mmCIF file of C-alpha atoms in Angstrom:
data_model
loop_
_atom_site.group_PDB
_atom_site.id
_atom_site.type_symbol
_atom_site.label_atom_id
_atom_site.label_comp_id
_atom_site.label_asym_id
_atom_site.label_seq_id
_atom_site.Cartn_x
_atom_site.Cartn_y
_atom_site.Cartn_z
ATOM 1 C CA LEU A 1 2.398 42.061 -5.277
ATOM 2 C CA ARG A 2 0.053 41.351 -2.413
ATOM 3 C CA PRO A 3 0.987 39.209 0.615
ATOM 4 C CA MET A 4 0.933 35.511 -0.269
ATOM 5 C CA GLY A 5 1.208 36.544 -3.948
ATOM 6 C CA THR A 6 3.661 35.247 -6.527
ATOM 7 C CA LEU A 7 6.356 37.201 -8.334
ATOM 8 C CA VAL A 8 7.628 35.531 -11.503
ATOM 9 C CA LEU A 9 10.989 36.667 -12.818
ATOM 10 C CA LYS A 10 11.517 35.712 -16.439
ATOM 11 C CA THR A 11 15.035 34.664 -17.492
ATOM 12 C CA THR A 12 18.077 36.727 -16.525
ATOM 13 C CA CYS A 13 18.921 40.393 -16.860
ATOM 14 C CA SER A 14 21.947 42.647 -16.777
ATOM 15 C CA LEU A 15 22.192 45.477 -14.268
ATOM 16 C CA ASP A 16 24.235 48.162 -16.005
ATOM 17 C CA ALA A 17 22.940 51.004 -13.879
ATOM 18 C CA ASP A 18 23.988 53.242 -11.036
ATOM 19 C CA PRO A 19 23.815 51.160 -7.806
ATOM 20 C CA LYS A 20 22.044 54.073 -6.097
ATOM 21 C CA THR A 21 19.064 53.679 -8.454
ATOM 22 C CA LEU A 22 18.752 49.893 -8.184
ATOM 23 C CA PRO A 23 16.143 48.273 -5.927
ATOM 24 C CA ASN A 24 17.260 47.406 -2.412
ATOM 25 C CA TRP A 25 17.519 43.627 -2.862
ATOM 26 C CA SER A 26 17.797 42.988 0.877
ATOM 27 C CA ALA A 27 14.520 44.832 1.506
ATOM 28 C CA LEU A 28 12.898 43.007 -1.414
ATOM 29 C CA ALA A 29 14.026 39.624 -0.070
ATOM 30 C CA ASN A 30 12.816 40.543 3.423
ATOM 31 C CA ASP A 31 9.413 41.548 2.023
ATOM 32 C CA ILE A 32 9.130 38.225 0.185
ATOM 33 C CA VAL A 33 9.933 36.236 3.334
ATOM 34 C CA VAL A 34 7.953 38.270 5.876
ATOM 35 C CA ASN A 35 4.822 38.424 3.717
ATOM 36 C CA GLU A 36 5.193 34.783 2.633
ATOM 37 C CA LYS A 37 5.289 35.670 -1.038
ATOM 38 C CA THR A 38 6.450 33.217 -3.654
ATOM 39 C CA LEU A 39 9.311 34.042 -6.006
ATOM 40 C CA VAL A 40 9.492 31.896 -9.122
ATOM 41 C CA GLY A 41 12.356 32.049 -11.568
ATOM 42 C CA SER A 42 11.613 31.078 -15.115
ATOM 43 C CA ARG A 43 14.152 30.430 -17.818
ATOM 44 C CA CYS A 44 13.331 30.272 -21.475
ATOM 45 C CA GLY A 45 11.218 27.167 -21.875
ATOM 46 C CA PRO A 46 9.061 26.069 -24.792
ATOM 47 C CA MET A 47 7.834 29.628 -25.381
ATOM 48 C CA LYS A 48 6.402 28.883 -28.834
ATOM 49 C CA ARG A 49 4.142 26.180 -27.389
ATOM 50 C CA ALA A 50 3.102 28.412 -24.485
ATOM 51 C CA LEU A 51 2.097 31.190 -26.875
ATOM 52 C CA GLU A 52 0.205 28.715 -29.063
ATOM 53 C CA LEU A 53 -1.676 27.433 -26.019
ATOM 54 C CA LEU A 54 -2.632 30.954 -24.979
ATOM 55 C CA GLU A 55 -3.877 31.652 -28.483
ATOM 56 C CA GLU A 56 -5.750 28.361 -28.913
ATOM 57 C CA ASP A 57 -7.273 27.744 -25.496
ATOM 58 C CA ALA A 58 -9.681 30.322 -24.050
ATOM 59 C CA ARG A 59 -9.696 28.701 -20.576
ATOM 60 C CA THR A 60 -5.920 28.865 -20.303
ATOM 61 C CA ARG A 61 -5.907 32.446 -21.556
ATOM 62 C CA GLN A 62 -8.615 33.397 -19.024
ATOM 63 C CA LEU A 63 -6.667 31.713 -16.211
ATOM 64 C CA VAL A 64 -3.468 33.571 -17.087
ATOM 65 C CA VAL A 65 -5.262 36.913 -17.408
ATOM 66 C CA SER A 66 -6.902 36.387 -13.998
ATOM 67 C CA MET A 67 -3.454 36.056 -12.373
ATOM 68 C CA VAL A 68 -2.222 39.446 -13.573
ATOM 69 C CA ASP A 69 -2.889 42.440 -11.320
ATOM 70 C CA ARG A 70 -1.007 44.986 -13.409
ATOM 71 C CA ILE A 71 1.393 45.104 -16.325
ATOM 72 C CA TYR A 72 4.449 47.361 -16.166
ATOM 73 C CA THR A 73 6.581 48.562 -19.050
ATOM 74 C CA MET A 74 10.356 48.164 -18.822
ATOM 75 C CA ASP A 75 10.567 51.895 -18.097
ATOM 76 C CA GLU A 76 8.305 51.315 -15.066
ATOM 77 C CA GLY A 77 10.488 48.523 -13.673
ATOM 78 C CA LEU A 78 11.422 50.360 -10.478
ATOM 79 C CA ASP A 79 7.748 51.242 -9.945
ATOM 80 C CA ALA A 80 6.941 47.532 -10.246
ATOM 81 C CA PHE A 81 9.442 46.659 -7.514
ATOM 82 C CA ALA A 82 8.103 49.469 -5.329
ATOM 83 C CA ALA A 83 4.568 48.143 -5.774
ATOM 84 C CA ALA A 84 5.779 44.641 -4.907
ATOM 85 C CA GLN A 85 7.010 45.958 -1.566
ATOM 86 C CA THR A 86 3.631 47.361 -0.498
ATOM 87 C CA LYS A 87 0.799 45.486 1.109
#
């Protein structure tokens, strides 16, 4: 995530992992504030309609695709947080 970028967290998650391997949330929060990034939480909304819109409307699909710098798999989650902390 670049400075002034937006990180969107979808819904909630469970952290059933060793605390030593989890991201440093204080450092992540500091990075968001210092670099004036935007953190947006998103709960499950009308997902069916959103998917229909992406499928039906090329302009919306193009807009959404243009906002994505990189896609991470769940296995790459810690890499995603590490990337979010770099400029």
